[in-house]
Tab-separated table of C-alpha atoms in Angstrom:
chain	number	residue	atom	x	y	z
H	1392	UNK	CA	0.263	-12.419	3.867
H	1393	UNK	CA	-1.959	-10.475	1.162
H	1394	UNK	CA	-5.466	-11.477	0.612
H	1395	UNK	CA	-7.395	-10.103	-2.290
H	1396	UNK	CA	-11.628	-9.975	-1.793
H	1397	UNK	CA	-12.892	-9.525	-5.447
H	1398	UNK	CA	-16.211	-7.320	-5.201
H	1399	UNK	CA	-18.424	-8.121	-7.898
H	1400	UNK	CA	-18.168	-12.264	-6.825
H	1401	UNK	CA	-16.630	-11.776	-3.354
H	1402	UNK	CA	-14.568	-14.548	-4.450
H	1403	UNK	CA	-11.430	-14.676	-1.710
H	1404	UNK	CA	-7.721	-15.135	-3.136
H	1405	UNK	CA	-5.450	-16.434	-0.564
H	1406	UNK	CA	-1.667	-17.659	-0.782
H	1407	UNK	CA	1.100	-15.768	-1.763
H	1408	UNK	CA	1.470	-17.331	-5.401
H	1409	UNK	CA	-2.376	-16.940	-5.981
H	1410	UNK	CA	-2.500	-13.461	-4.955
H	1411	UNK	CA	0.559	-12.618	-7.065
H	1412	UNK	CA	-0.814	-14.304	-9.853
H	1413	UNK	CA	-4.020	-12.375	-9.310
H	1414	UNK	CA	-2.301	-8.756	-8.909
H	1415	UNK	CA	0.402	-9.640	-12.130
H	1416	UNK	CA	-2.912	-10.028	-14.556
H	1417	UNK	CA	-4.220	-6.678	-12.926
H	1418	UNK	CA	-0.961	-5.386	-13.943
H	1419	UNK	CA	-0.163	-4.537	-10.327
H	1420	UNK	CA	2.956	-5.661	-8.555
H	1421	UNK	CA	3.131	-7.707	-5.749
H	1422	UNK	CA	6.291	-8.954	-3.713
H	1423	UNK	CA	6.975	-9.991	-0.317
H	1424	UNK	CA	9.862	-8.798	2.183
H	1425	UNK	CA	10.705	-10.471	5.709
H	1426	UNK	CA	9.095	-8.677	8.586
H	1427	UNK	CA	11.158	-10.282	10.887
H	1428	UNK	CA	14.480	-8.833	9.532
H	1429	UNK	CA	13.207	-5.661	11.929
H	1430	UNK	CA	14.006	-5.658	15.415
H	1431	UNK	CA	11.582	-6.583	17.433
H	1432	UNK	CA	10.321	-3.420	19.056
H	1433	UNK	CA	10.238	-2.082	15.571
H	1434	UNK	CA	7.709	-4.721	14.293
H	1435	UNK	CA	4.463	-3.554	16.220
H	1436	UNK	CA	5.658	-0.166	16.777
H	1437	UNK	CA	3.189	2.836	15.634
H	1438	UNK	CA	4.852	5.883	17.362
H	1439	UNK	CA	7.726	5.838	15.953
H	1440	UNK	CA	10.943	8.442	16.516
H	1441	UNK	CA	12.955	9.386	13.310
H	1442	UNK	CA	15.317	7.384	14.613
H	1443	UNK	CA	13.480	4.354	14.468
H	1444	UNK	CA	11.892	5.452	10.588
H	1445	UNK	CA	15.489	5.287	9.720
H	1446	UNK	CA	16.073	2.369	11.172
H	1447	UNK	CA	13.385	0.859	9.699
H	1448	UNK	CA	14.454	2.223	6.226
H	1449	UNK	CA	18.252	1.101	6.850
H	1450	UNK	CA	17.027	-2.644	7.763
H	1451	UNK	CA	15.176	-2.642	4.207
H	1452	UNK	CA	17.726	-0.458	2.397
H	1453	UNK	CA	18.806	-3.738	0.248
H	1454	UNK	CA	14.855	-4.687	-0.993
H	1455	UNK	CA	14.276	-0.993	-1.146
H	1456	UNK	CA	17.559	-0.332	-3.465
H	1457	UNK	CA	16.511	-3.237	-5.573
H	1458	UNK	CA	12.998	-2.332	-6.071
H	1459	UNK	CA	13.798	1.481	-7.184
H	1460	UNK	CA	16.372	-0.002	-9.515
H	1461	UNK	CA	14.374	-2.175	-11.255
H	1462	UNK	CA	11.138	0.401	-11.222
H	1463	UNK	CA	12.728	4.054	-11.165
H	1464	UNK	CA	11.940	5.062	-8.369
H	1465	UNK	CA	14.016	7.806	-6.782
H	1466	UNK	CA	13.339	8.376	-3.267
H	1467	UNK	CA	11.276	7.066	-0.159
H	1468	UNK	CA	10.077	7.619	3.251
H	1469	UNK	CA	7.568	5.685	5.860
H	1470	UNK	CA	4.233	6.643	6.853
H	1471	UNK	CA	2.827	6.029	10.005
H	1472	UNK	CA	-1.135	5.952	10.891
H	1473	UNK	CA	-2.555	5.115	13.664
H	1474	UNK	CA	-5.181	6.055	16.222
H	1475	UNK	CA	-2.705	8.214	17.644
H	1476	UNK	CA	-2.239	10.205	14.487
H	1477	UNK	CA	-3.338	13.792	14.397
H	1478	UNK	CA	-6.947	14.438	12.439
H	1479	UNK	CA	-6.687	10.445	11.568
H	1480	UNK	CA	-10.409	9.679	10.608
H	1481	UNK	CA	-10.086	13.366	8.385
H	1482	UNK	CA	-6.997	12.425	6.749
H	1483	UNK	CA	-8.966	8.791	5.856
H	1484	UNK	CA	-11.636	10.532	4.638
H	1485	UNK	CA	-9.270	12.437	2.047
H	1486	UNK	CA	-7.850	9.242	1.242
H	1487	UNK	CA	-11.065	7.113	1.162
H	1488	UNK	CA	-12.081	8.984	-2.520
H	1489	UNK	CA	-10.978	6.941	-5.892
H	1490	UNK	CA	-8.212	8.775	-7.816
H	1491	UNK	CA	-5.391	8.170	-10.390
H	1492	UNK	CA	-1.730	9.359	-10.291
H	1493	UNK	CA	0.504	9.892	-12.572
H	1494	UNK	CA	3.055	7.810	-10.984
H	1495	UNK	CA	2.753	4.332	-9.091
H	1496	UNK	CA	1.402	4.257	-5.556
H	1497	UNK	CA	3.701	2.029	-3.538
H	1498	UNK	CA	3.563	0.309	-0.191
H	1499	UNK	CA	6.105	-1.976	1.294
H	1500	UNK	CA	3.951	-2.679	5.038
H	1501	UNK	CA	6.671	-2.790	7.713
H	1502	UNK	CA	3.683	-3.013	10.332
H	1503	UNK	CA	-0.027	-3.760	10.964
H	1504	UNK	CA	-2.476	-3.385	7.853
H	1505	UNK	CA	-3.851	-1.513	5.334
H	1506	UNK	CA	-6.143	-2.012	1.962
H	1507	UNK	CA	-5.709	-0.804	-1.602
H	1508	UNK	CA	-9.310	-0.814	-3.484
H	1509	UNK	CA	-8.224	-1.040	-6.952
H	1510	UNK	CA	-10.498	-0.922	-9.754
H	1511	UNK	CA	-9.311	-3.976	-12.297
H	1512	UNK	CA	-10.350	-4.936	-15.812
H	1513	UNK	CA	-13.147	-5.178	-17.423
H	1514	UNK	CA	-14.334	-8.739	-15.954
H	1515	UNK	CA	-13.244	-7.888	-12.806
H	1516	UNK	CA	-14.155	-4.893	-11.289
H	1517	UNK	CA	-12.999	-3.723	-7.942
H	1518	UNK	CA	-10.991	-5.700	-5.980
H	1519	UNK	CA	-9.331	-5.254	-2.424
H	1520	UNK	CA	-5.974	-6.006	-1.343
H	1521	UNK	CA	-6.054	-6.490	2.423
H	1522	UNK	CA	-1.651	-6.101	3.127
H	1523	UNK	CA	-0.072	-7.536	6.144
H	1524	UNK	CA	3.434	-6.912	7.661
H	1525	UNK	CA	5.701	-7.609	4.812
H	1526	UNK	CA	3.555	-7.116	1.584
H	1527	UNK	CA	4.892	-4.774	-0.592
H	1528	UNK	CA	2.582	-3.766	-3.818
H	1529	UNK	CA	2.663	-1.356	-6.811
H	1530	UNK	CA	-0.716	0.389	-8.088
H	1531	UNK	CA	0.235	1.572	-11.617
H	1532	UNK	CA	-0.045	4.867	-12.870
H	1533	UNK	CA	-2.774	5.792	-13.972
H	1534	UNK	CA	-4.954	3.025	-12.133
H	1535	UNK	CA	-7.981	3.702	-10.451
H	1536	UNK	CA	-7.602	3.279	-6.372
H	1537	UNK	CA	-7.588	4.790	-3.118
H	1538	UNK	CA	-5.653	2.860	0.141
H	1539	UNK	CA	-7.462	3.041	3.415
H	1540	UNK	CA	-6.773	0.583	6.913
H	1541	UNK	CA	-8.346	-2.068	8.088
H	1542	UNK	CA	-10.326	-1.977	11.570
H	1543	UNK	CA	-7.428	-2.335	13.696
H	1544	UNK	CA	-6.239	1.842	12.078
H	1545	UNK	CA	-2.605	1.449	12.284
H	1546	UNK	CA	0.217	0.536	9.329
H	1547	UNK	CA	4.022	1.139	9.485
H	1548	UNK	CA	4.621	1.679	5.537
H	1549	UNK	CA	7.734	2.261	3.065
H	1550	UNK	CA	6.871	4.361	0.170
H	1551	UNK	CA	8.424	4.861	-2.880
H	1552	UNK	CA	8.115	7.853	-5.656
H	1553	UNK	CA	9.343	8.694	-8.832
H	1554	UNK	CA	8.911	12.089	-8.436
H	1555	UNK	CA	10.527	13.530	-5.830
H	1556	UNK	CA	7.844	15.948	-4.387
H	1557	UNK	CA	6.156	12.575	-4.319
H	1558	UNK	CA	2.517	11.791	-6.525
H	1559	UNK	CA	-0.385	14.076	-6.216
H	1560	UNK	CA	-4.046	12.539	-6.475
H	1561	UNK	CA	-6.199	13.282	-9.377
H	1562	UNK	CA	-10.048	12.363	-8.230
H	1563	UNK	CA	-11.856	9.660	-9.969
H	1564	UNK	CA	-15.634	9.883	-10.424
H	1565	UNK	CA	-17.115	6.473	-11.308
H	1566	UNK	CA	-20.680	6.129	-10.539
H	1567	UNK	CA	-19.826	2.260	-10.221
H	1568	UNK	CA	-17.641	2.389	-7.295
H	1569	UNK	CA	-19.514	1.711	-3.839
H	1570	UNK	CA	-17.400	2.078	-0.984
């Protein structure tokens, strides 16, 4: 289940009502599927064949269908990162640097974790959303962010575009972020 770690008070949101709450006055969406609906050698599973990314995307196909219905989204895919990945801690680099797009950035975690750093109003500030298996979360267009993993560097993740090339990051420079 999603946690959010505000920066500037390090103030800890737990619970799944809190933390949507939390994300909805951000403006950012935040739902949550069933992890268990996957098989289970699917649920823990970071190498995975196309077979099994389609597998994955067929056991979702009714959340995903609903979700790109109600927010226009027009075609998806999984990630996978993990130690194994090629170039991993390069490609974390790239995408450990603040940027906007000019579509949302979507996530639905099928396994392990990652962490959207989202920059959020005024009062707020930063804020991390640390996503588990089953957290599924929309960083609006425009919004300032970057997603990154946690320590244990592996995630199983649906994402959803608009566009369908898929969004291209625009870099951020804010003297106020620290990493």
């Amino acid at each position: 289940m999603a946690k959010v770690r505000v920066r500037n008070t390090n103030e800890l949101i737990e619970g799944e009502d809190n933390v949507r709450s939390f994300l909805d006055k951000q403006g950012v969406l935040y739902e949550h599927w069933n992890p268990g609906k996957l098989p289970e050698r699917l649920q823990e599973n970071f190498e995975l064949s196309a077979e099994d990314k389609a597998e994955i995307l067929s056991t979702f196909d009714e959340e995903i269908r609903d979700l790109a219905g109600r927010r226009g989204y027009k075609t998806w895919d999984i990630v996978v990162l993990s130690e194994s990945t090629p170039n991993i801690e390069e490609l974390l680099k790239k995408f450990e640097q603040i940027h906007t797009h000019t579509e949302d950035e979507v996530r639905a975690i099928t396994a392990g974790e990652g962490i959207f750093i989202i920059r959020g109003d005024e009062a707020t500030g930063y804020f991390d959303v640390i996503l588990t298996a089953g957290d599924v979360i929309s960083v609006p267009e425009g919004s300032v962010h970057f997603f990154t993993l946690t320590e244990s560097k592996k995630v199983v993740a649906v994402r959803l575009f608009i566009e369908t090339e898929g969004w291209i990051a625009h870099p951020y420079e804010d003297p106020a972020f620290v990493k």
